[in-house]
Amino acid sequence: MSVTKTYSAKDVESKWYAHWLEKNYFHSEPDDREAYTIVIPPPNVTGVLHMGHMLNNTIQDILIRKARLDGKNACWVPGTDHASIATEAKVVKKLREQGIKKSDLTREEFMKHAFAWKEEYGGIILKQLQELGASCDWERTRFTMEPSLYDAVIKVFVNLHKKGQLYRGLRMTNWDPAAQTVLSNEEVIHTEENKNLYHVRYKVVGTDDEYITVATSRPETIPADTALAVHPDDPRYAKYHGRKVIVPIANREVPIITDDYVALDFGTGALKITPAHDMNDNALGEKYGLEVIDLLNADGTLNENAIEFVGMDRDDARVEFVKLLKKTGDLLETKQYRTSVGRSERTNAVVEPRLTMQWFLKMDDMAATALRAVESGDVKFHPESMVNMYRSWLKPENARDWPISRQLWWGQRIPAWYYNDNVFVAETAEEALLQAQRKLPLENLTLADLKQDEDVLDTWFSSWLWPISVFDGFKDTKELEYYYPTNDLVTGWDIMFFWVARMVMAGYEFAPELLGEDFVKKNGKMPFKNVYFTGMVRDEKRQKMSKSKGNSPNALELLKTYGADGVRFGMLSSAAAGNDIVFDAPMVDGKVLDQSELCNQGKKFCNKIFNANRLIQSFEVTDSLPNPTAMLAAKWLEAKLNHTIVEVDRMLAEYRVNEAMMTLYKFIWGDFCSWYLEAIKPGEGEAISQQTYEATISAFERMMTLLHPFMPFITEEVWHDLRDRKEGEDCVVSSWPKAATYNADIVKSFTLLQDTVSSIRDIRNQRKVGKREPLALYVNQSASSEQLLGANAGAVEFLRKAGALKSVELTTEAPANALPFLIGNDKAYLVLNEIIDVEAENAKINEEISRLEGQLKGVTKKLANERFVANAPDAVVALEKKKMADWTAKVESLRAMLG
RNA sequence: GGUCGAUUAGCUCAGUUGGUUUAGAGCGUUGCAUUGACAUUGCAGAGGUCACAGGUUCGAGCCCUGUAUCGACCA
């Protein structure tokens, strides 16, 4: 028996993790077993472990450990993505601190710095996952910028270009002036912010003092105005239709156009139209053939088209323009209003709508395919309701082409070479040159004449290939054939479109080419069969936990404070699939306190298991026959355990992971510790029979295996304590227990005994009779009571022990000074060593009778209803009849108790 | 503004195609207990007119309609 009374997670966890690694249990190689595969959602290489990762990876670990225990060839592939914008920003910042400007470096020099940065910081998050217990196959760790995965991206780009699915175009894009790159819609975060709405007057051409006043939040773009728009039905402006206005400052004439896009009730009902700097204005510009004047540089400063304040940042320029407009008298009013402002997810800079030349991937066909994959059930979502969100992303009217180029260096450089307006897409420069030489009527064309695209590809353009590329599937399909399609994907719904949908697209696009039609016909094209969506982790105020808000506890501190098992339990106990979890992590000045109720529950559970083990280890064992109570308890435990296995299997099959865990929690704590161990616990100086001991160990070790996926460390520790284990015998690679058929009657009758004990304890509580005072119990003699107390050898002894009784006897008449209660439908009497207030007791019984009669009335009414009897299924009617019989018997028993 | 979702005990949530009692769990809370596995404990209790109003049905927490509140996503 362990000397300490409390479980210490720290030593246990590091000991077993090292052991598992040493035994290489997490490594997978293709063999003839069934594969079970998960690819990790690759965290940003810049990332550190946060609550979202912990939740997500705990669930993956549960699934993979369960599969391993099921005897499958479990393979969990870890890795990171290169996170182009975030990483490049970090590298640039670090270089700046060293006095190096990115603009002073060549592309190659910069990449060297970036890879050096990755080598130094890139593995942090993976190390942290080990602290959590994640059983990833670390030998398979991949990185989206490593050569093989880089090549995959290039191959895919060339492939899609050949198929005509890629094109290059000038488009209104979301421009991040800080990172100086285009962003996809999904990388722009819209939030409500306070802004000013300026009312500026535009003089109508051909009048002396007639003006139209527009409302704008961006006066600095006035020099880029190329029209003024009003609603066609707006009577205020009807007389100006077809005329022109003079743009202030620029003193240019522009047309007044009418379109019902203009909101009558917003601002003044008149809009200035700047096609180069607003998405909607751009659409109007195309519709009406307006001129496009671009006045912004890539870094957000004004170019020479701005006339005034050239070179000034757009925000400063706005202030200056307002001053200028005030001076000219054209600014009439300034109003505050709240509006949605788009900021870059990565740099937080206000995003500029900007016309840029970008590569796009056509989405219409792919989106339709990806939608069908989920709607047909080839890819299943858990919870199912997430399909709605998926559909709203992918339905034809919402599917937009994917801008895949990014104006950065850290990423896969676009394999396109240009010669004037000619584009040559190829895997290598040499191939591009060959293409050029064939196509262009030029002699002596060399590599030096071709210019490679300066841009790199969106990070998601690497990670959408992840389920294929981690197995080097674009190079050699040997592993892909074994592991593809992967089984489960666990991720947050916030990247359902970014990542999940696009992986589905990539799977359907490339699996048939890579693996062949026969293969996909048999196994499917999908990259994974199931997607488990986790919720967001929020704090007590329901705010999403994030580093920037400072409401997210330091993950490593959390693990240290409660142990990995404790944190895993705490997080999971409130995490139903897809539901956000409200996590309590009390902190002071960012330091984790040990007051998380959720995690403490997990920590206490570890301690409970630890002490159950201590108790069992302390038993003295003899060869004698087990006593009847222990035999009864063991039979019941075995039945209840098998019942629990059935339940847990069912819940896991339905991805109700937290319910499976809570079922085990209740079983281990309530049934095993509180009832079973108390029932078999020998008295002082007594021993336990070998047979009971063996039954106990056998059940307990199965419990440890069942709980292992959820709480891997303590279960491994205890599992080893229970028996002498040979080299290579470990809980992590033991076998998931199979539910045996069990006797449901034993569970039923034992439950009745438990209810009896609870009734006795309740009466003691109410009467303030301590359990040191042994009481006598009489049970009315009947077929059912004889069955319960006679046939189940050990039942009487069990009641005596658990209820602290001095005797249990069957009787035909009510003893004096006894408090009556029901065991099932049988009358029972607990004799107290005091005078009973008969009237008060009768009142209580009458209360119970009237409660039952109320229920009976409902049932009687139901059964009297011909339409119920005619329409309801037979089983339901039979049930109602049984209820009536049961309650009638109960009422009769209670009536007989009235003294 | 558009779309989707939610509303069940103090808190966090189950409630699986409408039928198992007058709705469950965990935590918390209240009372009692306790020198031997565990106070990181044990036992027991209290606590809900399932947001509201209609409707469908023999039967509604569950289906339909409307209202309110909240949330998310998109614009």
mmCIF file with all atom_site columns, C-alpha atoms in Angstrom, chain A residues 420-506:
data_model
loop_
_atom_site.group_PDB
_atom_site.id
_atom_site.type_symbol
_atom_site.label_atom_id
_atom_site.label_alt_id
_atom_site.label_comp_id
_atom_site.label_asym_id
_atom_site.label_entity_id
_atom_site.label_seq_id
_atom_site.pdbx_PDB_ins_code
_atom_site.Cartn_x
_atom_site.Cartn_y
_atom_site.Cartn_z
_atom_site.occupancy
_atom_site.B_iso_or_equiv
_atom_site.pdbx_formal_charge
_atom_site.auth_seq_id
_atom_site.auth_comp_id
_atom_site.auth_asym_id
_atom_site.auth_atom_id
_atom_site.pdbx_PDB_model_num
ATOM 1  C CA . ASN A 1 420 ? 5.356   39.868 -70.663 1.00 0.00 ? 420 ASN A CA 1
ATOM 2  C CA . ASP A 1 421 ? 1.695   38.796 -70.713 1.00 0.00 ? 421 ASP A CA 1
ATOM 3  C CA . ASN A 1 422 ? 2.435   35.111 -71.211 1.00 0.00 ? 422 ASN A CA 1
ATOM 4  C CA . VAL A 1 423 ? 2.048   32.804 -68.226 1.00 0.00 ? 423 VAL A CA 1
ATOM 5  C CA . PHE A 1 424 ? 3.757   29.434 -67.954 1.00 0.00 ? 424 PHE A CA 1
ATOM 6  C CA . VAL A 1 425 ? 2.791   27.184 -65.096 1.00 0.00 ? 425 VAL A CA 1
ATOM 7  C CA . ALA A 1 426 ? 5.086   24.247 -64.376 1.00 0.00 ? 426 ALA A CA 1
ATOM 8  C CA . GLU A 1 427 ? 6.644   22.367 -61.516 1.00 0.00 ? 427 GLU A CA 1
ATOM 9  C CA . THR A 1 428 ? 10.093  23.718 -62.324 1.00 0.00 ? 428 THR A CA 1
ATOM 10 C CA . ALA A 1 429 ? 11.578  26.764 -64.004 1.00 0.00 ? 429 ALA A CA 1
ATOM 11 C CA . GLU A 1 430 ? 13.132  24.508 -66.630 1.00 0.00 ? 430 GLU A CA 1
ATOM 12 C CA . GLU A 1 431 ? 9.799   23.089 -67.629 1.00 0.00 ? 431 GLU A CA 1
ATOM 13 C CA . ALA A 1 432 ? 8.349   26.558 -67.741 1.00 0.00 ? 432 ALA A CA 1
ATOM 14 C CA . LEU A 1 433 ? 11.180  27.587 -70.056 1.00 0.00 ? 433 LEU A CA 1
ATOM 15 C CA . LEU A 1 434 ? 10.492  24.636 -72.327 1.00 0.00 ? 434 LEU A CA 1
ATOM 16 C CA . GLN A 1 435 ? 6.850   25.667 -72.523 1.00 0.00 ? 435 GLN A CA 1
ATOM 17 C CA . ALA A 1 436 ? 7.876   29.224 -73.290 1.00 0.00 ? 436 ALA A CA 1
ATOM 18 C CA . GLN A 1 437 ? 10.324  28.176 -75.956 1.00 0.00 ? 437 GLN A CA 1
ATOM 19 C CA . ARG A 1 438 ? 7.670   26.084 -77.619 1.00 0.00 ? 438 ARG A CA 1
ATOM 20 C CA . LYS A 1 439 ? 5.049   28.764 -77.508 1.00 0.00 ? 439 LYS A CA 1
ATOM 21 C CA . LEU A 1 440 ? 6.940   31.977 -78.143 1.00 0.00 ? 440 LEU A CA 1
ATOM 22 C CA . PRO A 1 441 ? 8.456   32.789 -81.543 1.00 0.00 ? 441 PRO A CA 1
ATOM 23 C CA . LEU A 1 442 ? 11.661  33.919 -79.903 1.00 0.00 ? 442 LEU A CA 1
ATOM 24 C CA . GLU A 1 443 ? 15.119  32.606 -80.271 1.00 0.00 ? 443 GLU A CA 1
ATOM 25 C CA . ASN A 1 444 ? 17.540  32.166 -77.443 1.00 0.00 ? 444 ASN A CA 1
ATOM 26 C CA . LEU A 1 445 ? 14.925  32.494 -74.719 1.00 0.00 ? 445 LEU A CA 1
ATOM 27 C CA . THR A 1 446 ? 16.633  31.699 -71.404 1.00 0.00 ? 446 THR A CA 1
ATOM 28 C CA . LEU A 1 447 ? 15.635  31.344 -67.800 1.00 0.00 ? 447 LEU A CA 1
ATOM 29 C CA . ALA A 1 448 ? 16.769  34.891 -67.199 1.00 0.00 ? 448 ALA A CA 1
ATOM 30 C CA . ASP A 1 449 ? 14.044  36.134 -69.509 1.00 0.00 ? 449 ASP A CA 1
ATOM 31 C CA . LEU A 1 450 ? 11.319  34.548 -67.402 1.00 0.00 ? 450 LEU A CA 1
ATOM 32 C CA . LYS A 1 451 ? 10.118  36.096 -64.183 1.00 0.00 ? 451 LYS A CA 1
ATOM 33 C CA . GLN A 1 452 ? 8.612   33.883 -61.529 1.00 0.00 ? 452 GLN A CA 1
ATOM 34 C CA . ASP A 1 453 ? 5.495   35.051 -59.693 1.00 0.00 ? 453 ASP A CA 1
ATOM 35 C CA . GLU A 1 454 ? 6.573   36.846 -56.517 1.00 0.00 ? 454 GLU A CA 1
ATOM 36 C CA . ASP A 1 455 ? 3.628   35.590 -54.475 1.00 0.00 ? 455 ASP A CA 1
ATOM 37 C CA . VAL A 1 456 ? 3.207   32.508 -52.333 1.00 0.00 ? 456 VAL A CA 1
ATOM 38 C CA . LEU A 1 457 ? 0.126   30.392 -51.780 1.00 0.00 ? 457 LEU A CA 1
ATOM 39 C CA . ASP A 1 458 ? -2.391  30.703 -48.968 1.00 0.00 ? 458 ASP A CA 1
ATOM 40 C CA . THR A 1 459 ? -1.545  28.424 -46.034 1.00 0.00 ? 459 THR A CA 1
ATOM 41 C CA . TRP A 1 460 ? -4.910  26.693 -46.407 1.00 0.00 ? 460 TRP A CA 1
ATOM 42 C CA . PHE A 1 461 ? -3.764  25.727 -49.894 1.00 0.00 ? 461 PHE A CA 1
ATOM 43 C CA . SER A 1 462 ? -1.270  23.487 -48.098 1.00 0.00 ? 462 SER A CA 1
ATOM 44 C CA . SER A 1 463 ? -3.480  22.282 -45.305 1.00 0.00 ? 463 SER A CA 1
ATOM 45 C CA . TRP A 1 464 ? -6.377  21.290 -47.538 1.00 0.00 ? 464 TRP A CA 1
ATOM 46 C CA . LEU A 1 465 ? -4.071  18.506 -48.761 1.00 0.00 ? 465 LEU A CA 1
ATOM 47 C CA . TRP A 1 466 ? -3.124  17.421 -45.223 1.00 0.00 ? 466 TRP A CA 1
ATOM 48 C CA . PRO A 1 467 ? -4.945  14.038 -45.082 1.00 0.00 ? 467 PRO A CA 1
ATOM 49 C CA . ILE A 1 468 ? -3.167  13.060 -48.277 1.00 0.00 ? 468 ILE A CA 1
ATOM 50 C CA . SER A 1 469 ? 0.140   14.889 -48.032 1.00 0.00 ? 469 SER A CA 1
ATOM 51 C CA . VAL A 1 470 ? 1.067   13.615 -44.559 1.00 0.00 ? 470 VAL A CA 1
ATOM 52 C CA . PHE A 1 471 ? 1.253   10.153 -46.134 1.00 0.00 ? 471 PHE A CA 1
ATOM 53 C CA . ASP A 1 472 ? 3.270   11.528 -49.063 1.00 0.00 ? 472 ASP A CA 1
ATOM 54 C CA . GLY A 1 473 ? 0.329   10.538 -51.208 1.00 0.00 ? 473 GLY A CA 1
ATOM 55 C CA . PHE A 1 474 ? 1.262   12.814 -54.081 1.00 0.00 ? 474 PHE A CA 1
ATOM 56 C CA . LYS A 1 475 ? 4.600   11.061 -54.364 1.00 0.00 ? 475 LYS A CA 1
ATOM 57 C CA . ASP A 1 476 ? 3.898   7.449  -53.562 1.00 0.00 ? 476 ASP A CA 1
ATOM 58 C CA . THR A 1 477 ? 0.546   5.951  -52.628 1.00 0.00 ? 477 THR A CA 1
ATOM 59 C CA . LYS A 1 478 ? 1.788   2.978  -50.652 1.00 0.00 ? 478 LYS A CA 1
ATOM 60 C CA . GLU A 1 479 ? 0.885   4.451  -47.255 1.00 0.00 ? 479 GLU A CA 1
ATOM 61 C CA . LEU A 1 480 ? -2.112  6.323  -48.567 1.00 0.00 ? 480 LEU A CA 1
ATOM 62 C CA . GLU A 1 481 ? -3.650  3.056  -49.694 1.00 0.00 ? 481 GLU A CA 1
ATOM 63 C CA . TYR A 1 482 ? -3.477  1.788  -46.146 1.00 0.00 ? 482 TYR A CA 1
ATOM 64 C CA . TYR A 1 483 ? -4.497  4.872  -44.180 1.00 0.00 ? 483 TYR A CA 1
ATOM 65 C CA . TYR A 1 484 ? -6.911  6.615  -46.554 1.00 0.00 ? 484 TYR A CA 1
ATOM 66 C CA . PRO A 1 485 ? -9.698  7.568  -46.001 1.00 0.00 ? 485 PRO A CA 1
ATOM 67 C CA . THR A 1 486 ? -8.898  8.555  -42.454 1.00 0.00 ? 486 THR A CA 1
ATOM 68 C CA . ASN A 1 487 ? -11.537 7.818  -39.853 1.00 0.00 ? 487 ASN A CA 1
ATOM 69 C CA . ASP A 1 488 ? -12.274 10.805 -37.659 1.00 0.00 ? 488 ASP A CA 1
ATOM 70 C CA . LEU A 1 489 ? -11.433 14.461 -37.863 1.00 0.00 ? 489 LEU A CA 1
ATOM 71 C CA . VAL A 1 490 ? -11.768 16.525 -34.704 1.00 0.00 ? 490 VAL A CA 1
ATOM 72 C CA . THR A 1 491 ? -11.864 20.262 -35.094 1.00 0.00 ? 491 THR A CA 1
ATOM 73 C CA . GLY A 1 492 ? -13.666 23.448 -34.166 1.00 0.00 ? 492 GLY A CA 1
ATOM 74 C CA . TRP A 1 493 ? -16.611 24.571 -36.246 1.00 0.00 ? 493 TRP A CA 1
ATOM 75 C CA . ASP A 1 494 ? -14.942 27.937 -36.735 1.00 0.00 ? 494 ASP A CA 1
ATOM 76 C CA . ILE A 1 495 ? -12.734 26.432 -39.433 1.00 0.00 ? 495 ILE A CA 1
ATOM 77 C CA . MET A 1 496 ? -15.475 24.374 -41.054 1.00 0.00 ? 496 MET A CA 1
ATOM 78 C CA . PHE A 1 497 ? -15.164 26.313 -44.277 1.00 0.00 ? 497 PHE A CA 1
ATOM 79 C CA . PHE A 1 498 ? -11.485 27.293 -44.143 1.00 0.00 ? 498 PHE A CA 1
ATOM 80 C CA . TRP A 1 499 ? -10.350 23.778 -43.681 1.00 0.00 ? 499 TRP A CA 1
ATOM 81 C CA . VAL A 1 500 ? -12.933 21.003 -43.386 1.00 0.00 ? 500 VAL A CA 1
ATOM 82 C CA . ALA A 1 501 ? -14.803 21.867 -46.577 1.00 0.00 ? 501 ALA A CA 1
ATOM 83 C CA . ARG A 1 502 ? -11.607 22.387 -48.515 1.00 0.00 ? 502 ARG A CA 1
ATOM 84 C CA . MET A 1 503 ? -10.147 19.061 -47.396 1.00 0.00 ? 503 MET A CA 1
ATOM 85 C CA . VAL A 1 504 ? -13.312 17.400 -48.617 1.00 0.00 ? 504 VAL A CA 1
ATOM 86 C CA . MET A 1 505 ? -12.858 19.203 -51.948 1.00 0.00 ? 505 MET A CA 1
ATOM 87 C CA . ALA A 1 506 ? -9.244  18.083 -52.202 1.00 0.00 ? 506 ALA A CA 1
#
